[in-house]
Amino acid sequence: MDSVAVIGASLAGLRAIETLRRDGFEGRIHLVGAERHRPYDRPPLSKQILAGDWETERIWLTSDEALSDLGCEPLFGVSAVALDPETLQVDLSTGDALDVDGVVIATGARTRTLGDPLGGVFTLRTVDDAQSIAAAFDQGPDRVVVIGAGFIGAEVASTARERGIAVTMIEAAQTPFERSLGTEMGAVIVDMHRDQGVDVRVGVTCEELIGEQNVTGVRLSDGSVIDATVVVVGIGVTPNIEWLVTSGLDITNGVLCDATMLAAPRIVAAGDVARWPNRLFDEVMRVEHWDNATGQAVHAAKRLLHGSSVGEYAPVPWFWTDQYDRKIQLAGRTTGFDEVIVVEGAVEDRRFAALYRKADRLVGVLGFNRPRHVMRYRGLIESRTSWSDAMAAQF
Amino acid sequence: MSFKVVVDYDLCESNAICMQIAPEVFEVRDDDFLYVLADEPEETQREKVEEAVQRCPKQAIAIAEA
């Protein structure tokens, strides 16, 4: 293998390059990134950048010098538009093409939107998005409406409240995070936002964004209208797979890989765009978390370089979200769980750890300001610990 | 050859990822603060500490060659 194209210049793409070099790859590395920026860290966007606490300089994951030291040839502001899995030719939006011996697909995902955008309606994924929303917050809007109480929406609501802005957050489900956390734990998050003054409305959707050029309000499915000049839409993301339509790869809800992150001979995938069978949970999954982007990229790069001897990628997914003064962390795979039990601390204090059971196994741990417990139990999930053993554990 | 573990406590948010990767070096205690158990770990810990550097969500850990 003499040359590799890494398609996607965010966290996963960068970690893949670093791993290739650390493991001794000496060939050419092309880095193709659709954004005009070098790789940067996304978690601070909804928090420190939106709050105005950080200069943008602080989010860069690497410097031009470090990229050059890695011997990678970056193409920023350029998209890949097609991949031929036989010849490993990557066609670019510039009309040029790369002919390589290995490909890392790390094109990530993009935000879902609510149709034609009015002025004042935003989604949050990129640093440009975050700067636009921060600028809108700087204008001192009377109210911000957050559509979708997922983690991005909840973080935006949290940051807006900390800036003293009135917030209405609407959520289609009766309980936010119902699927992943369950109604009881989802309600803890809702209560936390209400205590901070957020007007949380559940079981309603956005019927209409009102306004001519700029948004002036939101009409909800229950008929009510909320006046707002800033609306942030956080209704999830969709993987960036359109450029692979002609490749013949399975791109249903992400690039399907085998358990080692191989999508096809000499092609691996990692990050938000990758779907793979995680043997630890016997489930084909696509994980949109920061930690997975890193771990999966390291694994995928090693798979490309060393072959199947690197084994399967079977992690315990983990993420954190910071809302107000709470650090909320979830490790495991809780969808479809049978039972949740608080094992440490108290829900009323919003400082606790709760375990999730599925059949006779520990499958998840949720922590509110309990990072130590989350990581200990994460270890137990990784070792397929039974529910009874997990309940008996003392940390 | 030995190395030093350097934590930027202004950045650290006690996510405890490092503790899971290298429990001999990092510990998040009940007060939610991170404690470095070995400032200059054994060379055998280097690979784990490097992984902790890479996996830290706040990029708060660095290695300095001592």
XYZ file of C-alpha atoms in Angstrom, chain B residues 2-3 6-7 13 15 17-19 21-22 24-25 29-30 36-37 39 45 50 53-54 56 59 62 65-66:
27
model
C 11.151 8.093 31.129
C 8.193 10.341 30.646
C 0.956 16.477 32.440
C -2.710 17.291 33.063
C -13.679 17.800 33.293
C -14.788 12.369 32.312
C -11.875 8.023 30.305
C -8.184 8.082 31.252
C -8.942 6.153 34.417
C -7.638 3.158 30.052
C -4.780 3.487 32.546
C -2.534 2.644 37.439
C -1.883 6.243 36.404
C -12.148 10.014 43.103
C -15.441 10.503 44.827
C -2.569 11.444 38.797
C -1.274 8.461 40.747
C 3.603 11.529 37.604
C 2.527 2.353 30.885
C -0.698 7.683 24.916
C -4.000 11.390 25.670
C -5.782 10.603 22.420
C -9.421 12.404 26.465
C -7.539 17.059 25.253
C -0.065 15.534 27.558
C 9.684 13.463 28.003
C 11.521 13.606 31.285
